[in-house]
Short mmCIF file of C-alpha atoms in Angstrom, two decimals:
data_model
loop_
_atom_site.label_atom_id
_atom_site.label_comp_id
_atom_site.label_asym_id
_atom_site.label_seq_id
_atom_site.Cartn_x
_atom_site.Cartn_y
_atom_site.Cartn_z
CA MET A 70 0.01 -0.08 0.03
CA ASP A 71 2.75 2.45 0.87
CA ALA A 72 4.50 1.79 -2.42
CA GLU A 73 1.12 2.46 -4.40
CA ALA A 74 0.45 5.48 -2.37
CA ALA A 75 3.98 6.92 -3.16
CA ARG A 76 3.47 6.42 -6.90
CA LEU A 77 0.21 8.36 -6.79
CA GLU A 78 1.42 11.20 -4.66
CA GLY A 79 2.54 13.56 -7.25
CA GLY A 80 -0.58 13.31 -9.33
CA LEU A 81 -2.74 13.52 -6.36
CA ILE A 82 -1.16 16.83 -5.32
CA GLU A 83 -1.74 18.13 -8.90
CA LEU A 84 -5.35 16.94 -8.64
CA ARG A 85 -5.76 18.69 -5.28
CA ARG A 86 -4.42 21.97 -7.12
CA ASP A 87 -6.95 21.71 -9.74
CA ILE A 88 -9.80 21.35 -7.28
CA HIS A 89 -8.40 24.16 -5.17
CA ARG A 90 -8.34 26.49 -8.17
CA HIS A 91 -12.08 25.84 -8.93
CA PRO A 92 -14.00 26.16 -5.55
CA GLU A 93 -17.65 25.72 -5.79
CA LEU A 94 -20.47 26.82 -3.22
CA PRO A 95 -22.51 24.33 -1.38
CA GLY A 96 -25.01 22.60 -3.62
CA GLU A 97 -23.07 23.84 -6.65
CA GLU A 98 -20.24 21.30 -7.01
CA ARG A 99 -20.90 20.29 -10.71
CA ARG A 100 -17.25 20.66 -11.78
CA THR A 101 -15.77 18.90 -8.73
CA ALA A 102 -18.22 16.16 -8.94
CA GLY A 103 -17.32 15.63 -12.62
CA VAL A 104 -13.55 15.26 -11.65
CA VAL A 105 -14.23 12.80 -9.04
CA ALA A 106 -16.57 10.73 -11.17
CA ARG A 107 -13.86 10.67 -14.00
CA GLU A 108 -11.15 9.67 -11.60
CA LEU A 109 -13.31 6.88 -10.05
CA ARG A 110 -14.18 5.50 -13.27
CA ALA A 111 -10.55 5.53 -14.42
CA ALA A 112 -9.65 3.57 -11.36
CA GLY A 113 -12.31 0.82 -12.31
CA LEU A 114 -15.00 1.76 -9.63
CA THR A 115 -18.84 1.54 -10.28
CA VAL A 116 -19.84 5.14 -10.14
CA THR A 117 -23.26 6.86 -9.74
CA THR A 118 -23.52 10.64 -10.00
CA GLY A 119 -26.31 13.14 -8.82
CA VAL A 120 -26.89 11.58 -5.65
CA GLY A 121 -28.48 13.87 -3.15
CA GLY A 122 -27.61 16.82 -5.44
CA HIS A 123 -24.10 16.64 -6.96
CA GLY A 124 -23.04 13.72 -4.74
CA VAL A 125 -20.99 10.99 -6.27
CA VAL A 126 -21.02 7.27 -5.03
CA GLY A 127 -18.08 5.01 -6.09
CA VAL A 128 -18.22 1.39 -5.25
CA LEU A 129 -15.13 -0.92 -5.13
CA ARG A 130 -15.78 -4.66 -4.66
CA GLY A 131 -12.81 -6.61 -3.41
CA ALA A 132 -11.84 -10.19 -4.77
CA ARG A 133 -12.46 -11.68 -1.22
CA PRO A 134 -15.68 -11.89 0.88
CA GLY A 135 -16.06 -9.33 3.76
CA ARG A 136 -17.73 -6.48 5.11
CA THR A 137 -19.23 -3.29 3.46
CA VAL A 138 -17.59 -0.17 4.69
CA ALA A 139 -18.05 3.52 3.64
CA TYR A 140 -15.64 6.34 3.44
CA ARG A 141 -16.96 9.99 3.28
CA ALA A 142 -15.37 13.08 1.70
CA ASP A 143 -17.03 16.46 1.43
CA MET A 144 -16.49 18.49 -1.77
CA ASP A 145 -17.84 22.03 -1.38
CA ALA A 146 -15.91 25.22 -0.69
CA VAL A 147 -16.47 27.83 2.10
CA PRO A 148 -19.02 30.53 1.26
CA PRO A 149 -17.76 34.16 1.40
CA LYS A 150 -19.92 34.85 4.51
CA ASP A 151 -18.31 32.03 6.42
CA ILE A 152 -14.66 33.04 5.87
CA VAL A 153 -13.25 34.71 8.97
CA GLY A 154 -13.22 38.45 8.15
CA GLY A 155 -15.49 37.82 5.25
CA GLY A 156 -14.44 37.13 1.66
CA GLN A 157 -15.05 37.95 -1.97
CA ALA A 158 -15.81 34.48 -3.33
CA ALA A 159 -16.09 30.84 -2.31
CA ALA A 160 -12.70 29.30 -1.36
CA HIS A 161 -11.29 26.10 -0.18
CA TYR A 162 -10.56 27.37 3.25
CA CYS A 163 -11.86 24.31 5.07
CA GLY A 164 -9.70 21.58 3.36
CA HIS A 165 -12.52 19.86 1.35
CA ASP A 166 -10.20 19.93 -1.67
CA ILE A 167 -7.70 17.95 0.58
CA HIS A 168 -10.45 15.60 1.89
CA THR A 169 -11.73 14.85 -1.68
CA THR A 170 -8.09 14.18 -2.86
CA VAL A 171 -7.22 11.77 0.00
CA ALA A 172 -10.57 9.81 -0.65
CA LEU A 173 -9.59 9.62 -4.39
CA GLY A 174 -6.14 8.35 -3.39
CA VAL A 175 -7.55 5.70 -0.94
CA ALA A 176 -9.85 4.51 -3.85
CA LYS A 177 -6.94 4.29 -6.42
CA VAL A 178 -4.74 2.48 -3.99
CA LEU A 179 -7.41 -0.09 -3.11
CA ALA A 180 -8.49 -0.47 -6.55
CA ARG A 181 -4.92 -1.24 -7.55
CA LEU A 182 -4.88 -3.84 -4.87
CA ARG A 183 -8.23 -5.13 -5.52
CA GLN A 184 -7.18 -8.78 -5.57
CA HIS A 185 -6.14 -8.57 -1.85
CA LEU A 186 -9.16 -6.58 -0.79
CA SER A 187 -11.85 -8.13 1.18
CA GLY A 188 -15.54 -6.87 1.08
CA THR A 189 -16.77 -3.70 -0.46
CA VAL A 190 -15.90 -0.12 -0.15
CA VAL A 191 -18.36 2.62 -0.74
CA PHE A 192 -16.77 6.01 -1.39
CA LEU A 193 -19.30 8.86 -0.68
CA PHE A 194 -18.38 12.24 -2.15
CA GLN A 195 -20.76 14.49 -0.48
CA PRO A 196 -21.97 17.95 -1.52
CA ALA A 197 -23.21 20.66 0.60
CA GLU A 198 -21.36 20.27 3.82
CA GLU A 199 -21.04 23.80 4.75
CA SER A 200 -24.82 24.21 4.68
CA LEU A 201 -25.39 21.15 6.77
CA SER A 202 -27.71 19.74 4.07
CA GLY A 203 -25.62 17.25 1.86
CA ALA A 204 -25.35 14.33 4.22
CA ARG A 205 -29.23 14.34 4.89
CA ALA A 206 -29.73 14.36 1.13
CA MET A 207 -27.43 11.45 0.34
CA ILE A 208 -28.90 9.42 3.22
CA GLU A 209 -32.38 10.11 1.96
CA ALA A 210 -31.20 8.96 -1.36
CA GLY A 211 -30.48 5.47 0.14
CA VAL A 212 -26.66 5.32 0.04
CA LEU A 213 -26.46 3.56 3.39
CA GLU A 214 -29.28 1.11 2.96
CA ARG A 215 -28.82 0.37 -0.62
CA ALA A 216 -25.34 -0.94 -0.12
CA ARG A 217 -25.93 -2.20 3.38
CA VAL A 218 -23.13 -0.08 4.77
CA GLU A 219 -21.93 -1.46 8.24
CA GLU A 220 -19.71 1.49 9.33
CA ILE A 221 -18.35 4.76 7.91
CA HIS A 222 -14.92 6.71 8.11
CA ALA A 223 -13.73 10.14 7.41
CA LEU A 224 -10.87 12.53 7.87
CA HIS A 225 -10.96 16.35 8.33
CA CYS A 226 -8.10 18.79 8.07
CA GLY A 227 -7.10 20.15 11.56
CA PRO A 228 -4.45 22.39 13.19
CA PHE A 229 -1.98 19.59 14.18
CA PRO A 230 1.50 19.01 12.69
CA VAL A 231 1.52 17.26 9.47
CA GLY A 232 2.06 13.59 10.02
CA ARG A 233 -0.10 13.48 13.15
CA PHE A 234 -3.81 12.50 13.63
CA ALA A 235 -6.10 13.57 16.27
CA VAL A 236 -8.80 10.88 17.28
CA THR A 237 -12.27 11.94 18.74
CA GLY A 238 -13.54 8.82 20.65
CA GLY A 239 -16.47 9.77 22.76
CA TYR A 240 -16.48 13.35 21.50
CA GLY A 241 -16.75 14.98 17.96
CA MET A 242 -18.39 18.25 17.13
CA PRO A 243 -21.34 20.15 18.78
CA GLY A 244 -24.66 20.33 17.28
CA GLN A 245 -26.52 23.50 16.64
CA ASP A 246 -29.72 25.12 18.00
CA LYS A 247 -31.44 28.35 17.29
CA ALA A 248 -34.17 30.47 18.90
CA GLU A 249 -36.09 33.53 17.94
CA VAL A 250 -37.61 35.87 20.45
CA THR A 251 -40.13 38.59 19.23
CA LEU A 252 -40.99 41.35 21.69
CA GLN A 253 -44.00 43.54 21.84
CA GLY A 254 -44.78 47.21 22.60
CA PRO A 255 -43.42 50.75 21.78
CA ASP A 256 -39.93 49.99 23.44
CA ALA A 257 -39.59 46.68 21.85
CA PRO A 258 -36.33 47.51 19.99
CA ASP A 259 -34.80 48.55 23.37
CA ALA A 260 -36.04 45.58 25.16
CA ALA A 261 -34.66 43.36 22.36
CA ARG A 262 -31.14 44.72 22.89
CA ARG A 263 -31.46 44.32 26.66
CA LEU A 264 -32.72 40.71 26.27
CA ALA A 265 -29.94 39.92 23.67
CA ALA A 266 -27.21 41.11 26.19
CA GLU A 267 -28.74 38.74 28.95
CA ILE A 268 -29.01 35.79 26.50
CA ALA A 269 -25.39 36.35 25.27
CA ALA A 270 -24.28 36.11 28.88
CA LEU A 271 -25.07 32.37 28.89
CA ALA A 272 -22.05 31.66 26.76
CA THR A 273 -19.04 30.03 28.61
CA VAL A 274 -16.59 30.15 25.81
CA THR A 275 -15.88 32.92 23.18
CA PRO A 276 -14.41 32.40 19.47
CA PRO A 277 -10.87 32.92 19.29
CA GLN A 278 -9.47 36.25 18.40
CA THR A 279 -5.85 35.79 18.09
CA PRO A 280 -3.44 32.93 17.00
CA ALA A 281 -2.56 32.54 20.71
CA ASP A 282 -6.26 32.04 21.43
CA ILE A 283 -6.36 29.25 18.76
CA GLU A 284 -3.04 27.70 20.07
CA ARG A 285 -4.66 27.56 23.63
CA MET A 286 -7.86 26.14 22.39
CA VAL A 287 -5.88 23.35 20.43
CA SER A 288 -3.98 22.54 23.57
CA ASP A 289 -7.26 22.71 25.93
CA ALA A 290 -8.94 20.23 23.55
CA GLN A 291 -6.23 17.59 24.11
CA THR A 292 -6.69 18.13 28.10
CA PRO A 293 -8.72 15.67 29.92
CA ASP A 294 -11.59 17.54 31.90
CA GLY A 295 -10.45 20.78 30.23
CA PRO A 296 -12.50 23.97 29.65
CA PHE A 297 -14.28 22.40 26.73
CA ALA A 298 -15.40 19.37 28.46
CA ARG A 299 -18.68 21.18 29.13
CA PHE A 300 -19.41 24.48 27.34
CA VAL A 301 -21.96 26.90 25.64
CA ALA A 302 -20.83 28.89 22.63
CA LEU A 303 -23.71 31.36 21.78
CA ARG A 304 -24.47 34.42 19.73
CA ALA A 305 -27.30 36.68 20.05
CA SER A 306 -28.24 39.43 17.42
CA VAL A 307 -31.05 42.06 17.34
CA GLN A 308 -33.06 43.18 14.29
CA ASP A 309 -35.95 45.67 15.15
CA ALA A 310 -37.88 44.00 17.82
CA LYS A 311 -36.55 40.46 17.31
CA VAL A 312 -33.60 38.64 18.93
CA GLY A 313 -31.97 35.82 16.97
CA VAL A 314 -30.04 33.19 18.91
CA SER A 315 -27.54 30.61 17.59
CA TYR A 316 -25.75 28.41 19.84
CA ARG A 317 -23.66 25.29 20.31
CA CYS A 318 -23.10 23.20 23.49
CA TRP A 319 -21.67 20.19 24.83
CA PRO A 320 -22.85 17.69 25.70
CA GLN A 321 -25.86 17.79 23.47
CA GLU A 322 -28.26 17.16 26.37
CA ARG A 323 -27.56 20.72 27.34
CA CYS A 324 -29.71 21.97 24.67
CA THR A 325 -32.71 21.38 26.89
CA GLU A 326 -31.34 23.38 29.71
CA ILE A 327 -30.35 26.22 27.35
CA ARG A 328 -33.78 26.46 25.80
CA GLU A 329 -35.30 26.63 29.23
CA GLU A 330 -32.86 29.36 30.22
CA ILE A 331 -33.75 31.47 26.93
CA ARG A 332 -37.46 31.10 27.92
CA ARG A 333 -36.81 32.08 31.40
CA LEU A 334 -35.04 35.15 30.51
CA ALA A 335 -37.72 36.09 27.79
CA ARG A 336 -40.62 35.78 30.25
CA SER A 337 -39.35 38.87 32.09
CA TYR A 338 -40.40 40.71 28.98
CA ALA A 339 -44.22 41.22 28.73
CA GLY A 340 -45.49 39.63 25.48
CA ALA A 341 -42.32 37.99 24.36
CA ALA A 342 -42.75 35.08 22.07
CA VAL A 343 -40.12 32.40 21.89
CA SER A 344 -39.69 29.92 18.95
CA PHE A 345 -37.33 27.04 18.48
CA PRO A 346 -36.84 24.41 15.61
CA ALA A 347 -38.53 21.09 16.37
CA GLU A 348 -35.12 19.54 17.01
CA PRO A 349 -31.69 20.97 17.32
CA PHE A 350 -29.16 19.79 14.64
CA PRO A 351 -27.51 16.95 16.42
CA ALA A 352 -24.09 16.73 17.74
CA MET A 353 -21.45 14.49 16.26
CA VAL A 354 -20.35 12.02 18.57
CA CYS A 355 -17.70 9.28 17.65
CA PRO A 356 -17.82 5.98 19.09
CA GLU A 357 -14.94 5.33 21.63
CA PRO A 358 -14.13 1.75 20.68
CA ASP A 359 -13.74 2.54 16.93
CA ALA A 360 -11.56 5.54 17.66
CA ARG A 361 -9.26 3.53 20.06
CA ALA A 362 -8.89 0.74 17.31
CA LEU A 363 -7.94 3.45 14.73
CA ALA A 364 -5.32 5.14 17.21
CA HIS A 365 -3.79 1.54 17.51
CA HIS A 366 -3.78 1.07 13.81
CA LEU A 367 -2.16 4.46 13.25
CA ARG A 368 0.50 4.00 15.76
CA ARG A 369 1.30 0.83 14.48
CA ARG A 370 1.67 1.96 10.79
CA LEU A 371 3.02 5.39 11.39
CA GLY A 372 4.78 5.45 14.83
CA ARG A 373 3.78 6.18 18.37
CA ASP A 374 3.91 10.00 17.84
CA SER A 375 1.45 9.98 15.01
CA VAL A 376 -1.63 10.16 17.12
CA ALA A 377 -3.16 12.84 19.43
CA THR A 378 -6.24 12.23 21.50
CA LEU A 379 -9.03 14.82 21.83
CA HIS A 380 -10.91 15.06 25.21
CA SER A 381 -13.52 17.49 24.12
CA ALA A 382 -15.64 18.47 21.16
CA PHE A 383 -13.52 20.35 18.63
CA PRO A 384 -13.65 22.89 17.36
CA PRO A 385 -16.32 24.04 19.86
CA PHE A 386 -17.55 26.79 17.38
CA SER A 387 -18.15 24.51 14.41
CA GLY A 388 -20.46 21.42 13.50
CA GLU A 389 -20.64 18.76 11.00
CA ASP A 390 -23.33 17.02 9.09
CA TYR A 391 -21.46 13.86 9.20
CA ALA A 392 -23.10 13.52 12.61
CA LEU A 393 -26.25 12.31 10.57
CA TYR A 394 -24.13 9.15 9.36
CA LEU A 395 -22.95 8.36 13.00
CA ASP A 396 -26.38 8.54 14.11
CA ARG A 397 -27.13 5.71 11.80
CA ILE A 398 -24.10 3.43 11.95
CA PRO A 399 -20.77 3.29 13.92
CA GLY A 400 -17.52 4.81 12.42
CA THR A 401 -14.58 7.26 13.11
CA TYR A 402 -14.02 10.96 12.12
CA THR A 403 -10.42 11.99 12.73
CA PHE A 404 -8.51 15.02 12.19
CA LEU A 405 -5.64 14.98 9.70
CA GLY A 406 -2.78 17.16 10.70
CA VAL A 407 -1.98 19.89 7.93
CA ARG A 408 0.12 22.39 9.79
CA ALA A 409 3.69 22.89 8.13
CA PRO A 410 6.61 23.10 10.44
CA GLY A 411 6.90 26.56 11.55
CA ALA A 412 3.69 27.86 10.08
CA PRO A 413 1.12 30.05 11.89
CA VAL A 414 -1.61 27.95 13.45
CA THR A 415 -4.04 30.07 11.28
CA THR A 416 -2.73 28.40 8.05
CA SER A 417 -4.26 25.07 9.40
CA TYR A 418 -7.39 26.32 11.15
CA PRO A 419 -10.34 25.98 8.85
CA HIS A 420 -12.06 29.11 7.52
CA PHE A 421 -9.22 31.50 7.99
CA PRO A 422 -8.33 33.34 4.78
CA ASP A 423 -4.64 32.28 5.08
CA PHE A 424 -5.58 28.58 5.29
CA ALA A 425 -2.65 26.82 3.49
CA PRO A 426 -2.42 22.95 4.36
CA ASP A 427 0.80 21.22 3.86
CA GLU A 428 0.23 19.12 0.82
CA ARG A 429 2.46 16.16 2.27
CA SER A 430 -0.67 15.50 4.36
CA ILE A 431 -2.30 14.02 1.25
CA GLY A 432 0.14 11.04 0.90
CA ILE A 433 -0.03 10.64 4.81
CA GLY A 434 -3.75 10.51 4.71
CA VAL A 435 -3.99 8.10 1.87
CA ARG A 436 -1.44 5.74 3.54
CA ALA A 437 -3.22 5.65 6.73
CA MET A 438 -6.71 5.45 5.48
CA ALA A 439 -6.19 2.77 2.76
CA GLY A 440 -4.82 0.54 5.42
CA TRP A 441 -7.49 1.23 7.83
CA ILE A 442 -10.27 0.59 5.41
CA ALA A 443 -8.78 -2.45 4.16
CA ARG A 444 -8.57 -3.85 7.70
CA ARG A 445 -12.18 -2.73 8.41
CA THR A 446 -13.60 -4.67 5.44
CA ARG A 447 -12.28 -8.05 6.79
CA ARG A 448 -14.64 -10.16 8.75
#
């Protein structure tokens, strides 16, 4: 596997650069999907396009009997409004071009070694992760049931040194909940501003403002019982007589508590009406046994220093629709270190405009995940 991955590495880097030069908004991944489908067909996979939008499914059947395992990669770029500080156009500042390229590399390596592969690997190239709609669309299209997928795996770029992975057993990423409070009366705009300040005070953590804040957050996430073991990250905004609230918390069960706190604060304003979605968007929680098994595999393949362990949801201000897959089947979600030696942390922290991942991470990710997926397909 290592030899095959090494032979492919130069071509994969060029492929990533091509995808990087053509970022596409969530739901508009036509070109990227076309590139993915072309590469999968050339590798000999069975390919289906237009799944849940511009999603692409590639199926690789091994020569030996075994289990059916899925590997997911997201394809969309970050919309301008979601780039830290704002942007002029969509850009690959979350590493989805890396994710897509690593998944294509894994598919190519395993296809070349098909005669040694057990079971079936289902590659899910997902649209619209940034809008939290692509996973649901692909699931509703039947990608898990149709192939009888037994488990699923994914990587995501993270602010860890290139060559290192961060496993997330028992944790993952927080979900998201929203609220809207409408106030009544002639002083409603002033009351809305006061209420927004009271609701904002429920937050226990605030987004990082400086590189030093990010460095501390990365360290805290690797600290058992650290500051992110239990948190609320919340924003409250005012428009006329309405207060809009968006928050993430950990653990997910805290949503019930935060909803009650928002209702309690609103009750002190006569005539205030509070509304919530039917259900919060779920947190992504990674099964602990699978994460431990992956950490063992990575240490054995890449060395003891190749794995860090996260002890909290990370990042606390971001979510992932991969949560919807893990709600249905077990699997892993692991951070792929993309920080180049000596580079500022913002070059490896998603959504920052100077995001510039070390491309050596592509080959490392392919080596690690090709071996892991091949191992998981064995009975």
